[in-house]
PDB file of C-alpha atoms in Angstrom:
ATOM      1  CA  UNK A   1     -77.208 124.241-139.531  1.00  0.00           C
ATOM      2  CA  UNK A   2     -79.079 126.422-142.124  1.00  0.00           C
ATOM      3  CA  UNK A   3     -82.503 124.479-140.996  1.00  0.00           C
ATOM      4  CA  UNK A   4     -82.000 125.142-137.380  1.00  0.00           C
ATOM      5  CA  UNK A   5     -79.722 127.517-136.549  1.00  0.00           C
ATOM      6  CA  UNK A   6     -80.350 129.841-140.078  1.00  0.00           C
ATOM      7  CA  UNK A   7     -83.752 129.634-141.083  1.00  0.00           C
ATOM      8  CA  UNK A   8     -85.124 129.883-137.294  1.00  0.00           C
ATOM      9  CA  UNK A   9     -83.079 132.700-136.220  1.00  0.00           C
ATOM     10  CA  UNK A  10     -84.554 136.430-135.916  1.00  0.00           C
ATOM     11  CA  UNK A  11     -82.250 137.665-138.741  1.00  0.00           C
ATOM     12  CA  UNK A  12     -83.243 134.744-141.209  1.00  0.00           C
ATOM     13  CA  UNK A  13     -82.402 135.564-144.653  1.00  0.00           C
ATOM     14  CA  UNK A  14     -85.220 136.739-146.995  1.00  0.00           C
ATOM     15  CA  UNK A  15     -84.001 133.513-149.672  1.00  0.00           C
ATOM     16  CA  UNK A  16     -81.397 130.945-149.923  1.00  0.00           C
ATOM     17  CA  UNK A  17     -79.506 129.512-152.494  1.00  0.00           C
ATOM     18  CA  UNK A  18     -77.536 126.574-152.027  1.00  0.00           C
ATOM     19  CA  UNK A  19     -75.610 126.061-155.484  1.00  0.00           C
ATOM     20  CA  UNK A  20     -73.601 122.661-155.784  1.00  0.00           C
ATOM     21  CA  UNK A  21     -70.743 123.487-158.103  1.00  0.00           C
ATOM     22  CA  UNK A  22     -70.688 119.354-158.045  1.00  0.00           C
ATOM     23  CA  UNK A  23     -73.184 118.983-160.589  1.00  0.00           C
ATOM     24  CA  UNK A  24     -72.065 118.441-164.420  1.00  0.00           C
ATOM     25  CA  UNK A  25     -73.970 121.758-165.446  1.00  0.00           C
ATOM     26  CA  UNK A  26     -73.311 123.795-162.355  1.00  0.00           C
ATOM     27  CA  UNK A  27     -70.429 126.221-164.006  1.00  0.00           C
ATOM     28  CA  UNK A  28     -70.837 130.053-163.183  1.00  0.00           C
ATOM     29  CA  UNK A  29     -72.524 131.067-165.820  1.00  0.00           C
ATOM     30  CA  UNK A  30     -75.625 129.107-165.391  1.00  0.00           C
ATOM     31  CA  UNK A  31     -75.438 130.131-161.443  1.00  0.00           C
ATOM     32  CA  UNK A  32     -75.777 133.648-162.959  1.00  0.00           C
ATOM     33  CA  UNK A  33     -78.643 132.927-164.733  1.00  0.00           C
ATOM     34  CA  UNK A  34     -80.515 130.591-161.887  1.00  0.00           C
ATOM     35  CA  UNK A  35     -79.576 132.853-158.742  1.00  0.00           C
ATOM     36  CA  UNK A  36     -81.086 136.159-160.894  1.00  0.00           C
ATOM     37  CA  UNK A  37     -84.300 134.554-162.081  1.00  0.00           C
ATOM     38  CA  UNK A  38     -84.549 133.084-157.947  1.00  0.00           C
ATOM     39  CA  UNK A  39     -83.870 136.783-156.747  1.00  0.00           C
ATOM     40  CA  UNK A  40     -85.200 138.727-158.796  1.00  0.00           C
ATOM     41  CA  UNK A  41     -88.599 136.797-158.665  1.00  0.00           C
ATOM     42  CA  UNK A  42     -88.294 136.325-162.382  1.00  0.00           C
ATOM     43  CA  UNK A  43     -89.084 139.720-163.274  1.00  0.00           C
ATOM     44  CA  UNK A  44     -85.895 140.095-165.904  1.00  0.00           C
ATOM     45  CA  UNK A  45     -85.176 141.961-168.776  1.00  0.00           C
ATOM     46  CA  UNK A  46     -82.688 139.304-170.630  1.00  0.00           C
ATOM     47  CA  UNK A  47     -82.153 141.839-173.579  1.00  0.00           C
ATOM     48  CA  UNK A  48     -80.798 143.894-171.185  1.00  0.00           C
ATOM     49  CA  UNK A  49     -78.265 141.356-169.607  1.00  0.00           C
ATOM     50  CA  UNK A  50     -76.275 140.455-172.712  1.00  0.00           C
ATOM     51  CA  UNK A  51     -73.219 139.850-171.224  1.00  0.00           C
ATOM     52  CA  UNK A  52     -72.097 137.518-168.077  1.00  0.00           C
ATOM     53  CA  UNK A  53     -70.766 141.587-166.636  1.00  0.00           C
ATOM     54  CA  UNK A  54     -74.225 142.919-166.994  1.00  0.00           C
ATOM     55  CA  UNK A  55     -75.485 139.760-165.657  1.00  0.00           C
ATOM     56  CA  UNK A  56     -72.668 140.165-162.451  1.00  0.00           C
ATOM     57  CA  UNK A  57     -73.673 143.476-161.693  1.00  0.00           C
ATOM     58  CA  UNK A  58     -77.230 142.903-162.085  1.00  0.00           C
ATOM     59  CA  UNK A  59     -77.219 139.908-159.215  1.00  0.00           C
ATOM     60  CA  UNK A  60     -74.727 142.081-157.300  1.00  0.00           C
ATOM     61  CA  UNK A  61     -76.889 145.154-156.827  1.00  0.00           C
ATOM     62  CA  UNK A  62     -79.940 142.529-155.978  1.00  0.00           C
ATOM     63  CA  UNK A  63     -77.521 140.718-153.545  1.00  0.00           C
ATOM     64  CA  UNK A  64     -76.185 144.298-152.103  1.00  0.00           C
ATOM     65  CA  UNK A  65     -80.145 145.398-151.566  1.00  0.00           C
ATOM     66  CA  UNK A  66     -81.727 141.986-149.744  1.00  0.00           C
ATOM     67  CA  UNK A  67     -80.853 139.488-146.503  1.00  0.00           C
ATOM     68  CA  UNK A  68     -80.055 136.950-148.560  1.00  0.00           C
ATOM     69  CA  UNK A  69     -77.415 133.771-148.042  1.00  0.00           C
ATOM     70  CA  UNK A  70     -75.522 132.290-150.953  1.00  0.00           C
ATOM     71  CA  UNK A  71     -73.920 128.796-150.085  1.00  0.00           C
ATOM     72  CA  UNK A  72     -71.712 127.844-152.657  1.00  0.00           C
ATOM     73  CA  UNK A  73     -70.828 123.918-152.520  1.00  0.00           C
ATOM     74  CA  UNK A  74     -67.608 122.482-154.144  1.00  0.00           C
ATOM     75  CA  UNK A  75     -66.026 125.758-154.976  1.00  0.00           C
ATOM     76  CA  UNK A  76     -62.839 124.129-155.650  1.00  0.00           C
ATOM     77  CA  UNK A  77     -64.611 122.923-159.093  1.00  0.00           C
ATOM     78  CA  UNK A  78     -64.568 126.386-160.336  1.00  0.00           C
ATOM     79  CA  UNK A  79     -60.516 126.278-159.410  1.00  0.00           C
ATOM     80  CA  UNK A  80     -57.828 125.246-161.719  1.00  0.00           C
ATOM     81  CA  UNK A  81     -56.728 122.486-159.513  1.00  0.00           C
ATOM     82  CA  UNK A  82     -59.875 120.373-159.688  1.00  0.00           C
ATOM     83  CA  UNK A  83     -61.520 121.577-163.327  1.00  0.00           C
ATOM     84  CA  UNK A  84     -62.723 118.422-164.673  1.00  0.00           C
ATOM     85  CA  UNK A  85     -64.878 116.072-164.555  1.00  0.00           C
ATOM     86  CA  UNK A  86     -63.316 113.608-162.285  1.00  0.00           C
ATOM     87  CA  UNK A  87     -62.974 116.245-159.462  1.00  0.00           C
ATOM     88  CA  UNK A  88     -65.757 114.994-157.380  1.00  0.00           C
ATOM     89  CA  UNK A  89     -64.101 111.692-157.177  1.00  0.00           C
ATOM     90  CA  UNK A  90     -60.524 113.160-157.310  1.00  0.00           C
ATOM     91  CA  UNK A  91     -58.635 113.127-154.086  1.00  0.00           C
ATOM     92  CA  UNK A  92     -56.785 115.775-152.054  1.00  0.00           C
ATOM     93  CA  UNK A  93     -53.649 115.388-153.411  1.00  0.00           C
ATOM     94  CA  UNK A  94     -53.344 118.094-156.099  1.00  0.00           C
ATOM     95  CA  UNK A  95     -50.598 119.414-158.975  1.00  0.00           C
ATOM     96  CA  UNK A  96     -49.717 122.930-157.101  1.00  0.00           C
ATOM     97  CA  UNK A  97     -47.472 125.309-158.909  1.00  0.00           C
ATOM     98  CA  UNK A  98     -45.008 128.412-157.101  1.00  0.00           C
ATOM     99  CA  UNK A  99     -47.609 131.067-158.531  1.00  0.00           C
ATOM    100  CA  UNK A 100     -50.680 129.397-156.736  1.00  0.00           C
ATOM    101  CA  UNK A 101     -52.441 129.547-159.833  1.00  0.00           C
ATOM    102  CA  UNK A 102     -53.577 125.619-159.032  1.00  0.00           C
ATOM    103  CA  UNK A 103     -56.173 128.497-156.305  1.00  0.00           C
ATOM    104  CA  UNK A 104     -57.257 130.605-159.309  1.00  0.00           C
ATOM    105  CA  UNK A 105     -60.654 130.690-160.624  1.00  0.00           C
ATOM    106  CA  UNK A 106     -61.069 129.201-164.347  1.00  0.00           C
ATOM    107  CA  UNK A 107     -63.448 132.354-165.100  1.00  0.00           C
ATOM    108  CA  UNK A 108     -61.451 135.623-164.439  1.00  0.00           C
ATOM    109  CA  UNK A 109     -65.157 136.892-163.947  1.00  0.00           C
ATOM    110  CA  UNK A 110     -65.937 134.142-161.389  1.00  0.00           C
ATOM    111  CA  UNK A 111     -62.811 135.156-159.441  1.00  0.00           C
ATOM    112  CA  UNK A 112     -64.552 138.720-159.677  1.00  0.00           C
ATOM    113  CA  UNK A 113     -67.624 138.145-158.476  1.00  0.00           C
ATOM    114  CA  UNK A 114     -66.530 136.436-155.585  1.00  0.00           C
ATOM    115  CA  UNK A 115     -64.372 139.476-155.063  1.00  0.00           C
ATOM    116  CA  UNK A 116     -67.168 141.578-155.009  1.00  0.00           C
ATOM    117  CA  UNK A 117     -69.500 138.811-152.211  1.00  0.00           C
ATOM    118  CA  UNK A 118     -66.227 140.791-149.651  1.00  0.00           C
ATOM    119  CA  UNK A 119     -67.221 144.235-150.084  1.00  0.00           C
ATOM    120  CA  UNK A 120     -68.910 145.916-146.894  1.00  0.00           C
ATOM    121  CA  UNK A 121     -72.090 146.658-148.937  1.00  0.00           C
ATOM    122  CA  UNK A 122     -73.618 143.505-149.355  1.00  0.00           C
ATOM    123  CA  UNK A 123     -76.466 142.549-147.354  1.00  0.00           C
ATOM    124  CA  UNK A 124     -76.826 139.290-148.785  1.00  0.00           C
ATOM    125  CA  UNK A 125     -74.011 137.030-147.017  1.00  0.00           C
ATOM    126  CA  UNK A 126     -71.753 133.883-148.408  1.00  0.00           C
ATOM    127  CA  UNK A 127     -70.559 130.716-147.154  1.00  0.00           C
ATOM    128  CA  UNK A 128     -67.959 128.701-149.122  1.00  0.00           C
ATOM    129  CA  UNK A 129     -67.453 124.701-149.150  1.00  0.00           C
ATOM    130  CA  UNK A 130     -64.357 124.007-150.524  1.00  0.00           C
ATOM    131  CA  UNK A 131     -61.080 121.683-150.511  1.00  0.00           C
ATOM    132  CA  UNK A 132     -58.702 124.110-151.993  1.00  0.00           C
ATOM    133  CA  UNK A 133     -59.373 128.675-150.678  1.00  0.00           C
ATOM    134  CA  UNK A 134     -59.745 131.188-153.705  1.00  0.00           C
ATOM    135  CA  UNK A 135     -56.587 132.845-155.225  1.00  0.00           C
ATOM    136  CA  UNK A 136     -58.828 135.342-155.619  1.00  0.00           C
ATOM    137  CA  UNK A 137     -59.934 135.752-151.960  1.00  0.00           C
ATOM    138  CA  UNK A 138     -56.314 135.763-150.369  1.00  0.00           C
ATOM    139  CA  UNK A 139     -56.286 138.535-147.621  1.00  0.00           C
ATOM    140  CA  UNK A 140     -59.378 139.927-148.368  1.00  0.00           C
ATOM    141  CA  UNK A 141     -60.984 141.759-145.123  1.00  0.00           C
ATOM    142  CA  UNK A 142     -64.501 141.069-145.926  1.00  0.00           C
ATOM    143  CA  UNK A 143     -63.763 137.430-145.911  1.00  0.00           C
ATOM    144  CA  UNK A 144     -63.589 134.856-142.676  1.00  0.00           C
ATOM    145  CA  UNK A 145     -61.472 132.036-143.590  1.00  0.00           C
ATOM    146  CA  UNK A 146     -62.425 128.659-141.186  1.00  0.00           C
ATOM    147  CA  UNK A 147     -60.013 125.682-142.390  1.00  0.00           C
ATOM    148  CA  UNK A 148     -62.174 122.700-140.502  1.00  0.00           C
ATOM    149  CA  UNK A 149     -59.163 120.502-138.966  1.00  0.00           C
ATOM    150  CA  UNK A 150     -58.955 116.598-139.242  1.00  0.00           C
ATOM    151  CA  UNK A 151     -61.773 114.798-137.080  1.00  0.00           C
ATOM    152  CA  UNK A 152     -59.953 112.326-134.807  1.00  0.00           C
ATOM    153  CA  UNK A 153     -61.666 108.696-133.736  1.00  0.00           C
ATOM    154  CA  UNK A 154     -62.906 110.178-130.592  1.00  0.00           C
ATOM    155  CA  UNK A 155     -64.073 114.156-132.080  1.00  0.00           C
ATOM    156  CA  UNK A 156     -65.894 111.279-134.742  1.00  0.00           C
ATOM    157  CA  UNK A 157     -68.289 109.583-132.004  1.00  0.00           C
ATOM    158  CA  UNK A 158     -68.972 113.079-130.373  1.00  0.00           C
ATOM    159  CA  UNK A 159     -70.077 114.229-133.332  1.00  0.00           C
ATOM    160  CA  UNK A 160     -71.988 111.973-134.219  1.00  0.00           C
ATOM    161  CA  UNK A 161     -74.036 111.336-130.820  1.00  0.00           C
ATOM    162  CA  UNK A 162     -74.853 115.046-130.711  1.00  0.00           C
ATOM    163  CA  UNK A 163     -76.424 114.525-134.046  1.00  0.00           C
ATOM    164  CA  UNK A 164     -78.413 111.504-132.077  1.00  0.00           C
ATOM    165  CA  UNK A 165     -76.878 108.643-134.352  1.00  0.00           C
ATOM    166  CA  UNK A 166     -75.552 105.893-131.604  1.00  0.00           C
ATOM    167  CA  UNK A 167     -73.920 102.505-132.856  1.00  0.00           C
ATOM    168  CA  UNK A 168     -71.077 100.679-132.377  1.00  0.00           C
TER     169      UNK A 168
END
């Protein structure tokens, strides 16, 4: 998708980041810190980005200015449900409570930020992977919400031969 479909198109973003939230040191803060040195071509002033808000609003005026696409993989690890470090492995079945808070964000700032990815201003656009949706992001209008449905046997082989893999 992003090879063929993304990169080759005539409104191709400027950069990509594809962050995996699946890795061990993968938690917001260090996606901060990664997707603002990418952006920003390395041309920071860390004195001036004390704080993770300075740091938010920093990457959000980039991200509002440039054709950029964040993909953020595994977004359910930032979620209370699946924060720890068994989710990876951990299955669907999940401890929900009547609040929802099993959707909230760990990191009321994290929850924030991806509040702020909805606004109309952004240039730069998002795609979430994710078992479990954002507390955060429920009936947002900047946000498009695609739950992918079970694959039966038959959808399975489809797939799979227009991807060119044939077998029994």
């Amino acid at each position: 998708w992003l090879m063929e479909d993304i990169l080759g198109s005539d409104e191709q973003p400027r950069k990509v980041v594809w962050w995996s939230f699946y890795d061990r040191e993968s938690c917001f803060g260090r996606f901060l810190k990664k997707a603002i040195e990418y952006f920003s071509d390395d041309a920071v002033d860390w004195d001036s980005l004390e704080s993770t808000r300075d740091q938010m609003e920093f990457l959000y005026k980039i991200l509002c200015d440039n054709r950029f696409l964040l993909v953020f993989d595994g977004v359910e690890r930032v979620l209370r449900a699946y924060y720890n470090l068994g989710s990876p492995y951990q299955g669907d079945e999940i401890k929900e409570d009547e609040r929802g808070d099993f959707r909230s964000c760990i990191e009321p700032k994290c929850g924030m930020f991806l509040q702020w990815l909805t606004s109309g201003n952004l240039w730069t656009k998002t795609l979430l992977t994710r078992r479990l949706y954002p507390k955060e992001l429920d009936d947002l209008d900047g946000c498009l919400r695609k739950d992918l449905e079970w694959m039966g046997k038959e959808d399975t082989v489809e797939f799979f031969h227009w991807q060119g893999v044939n077998g029994t």
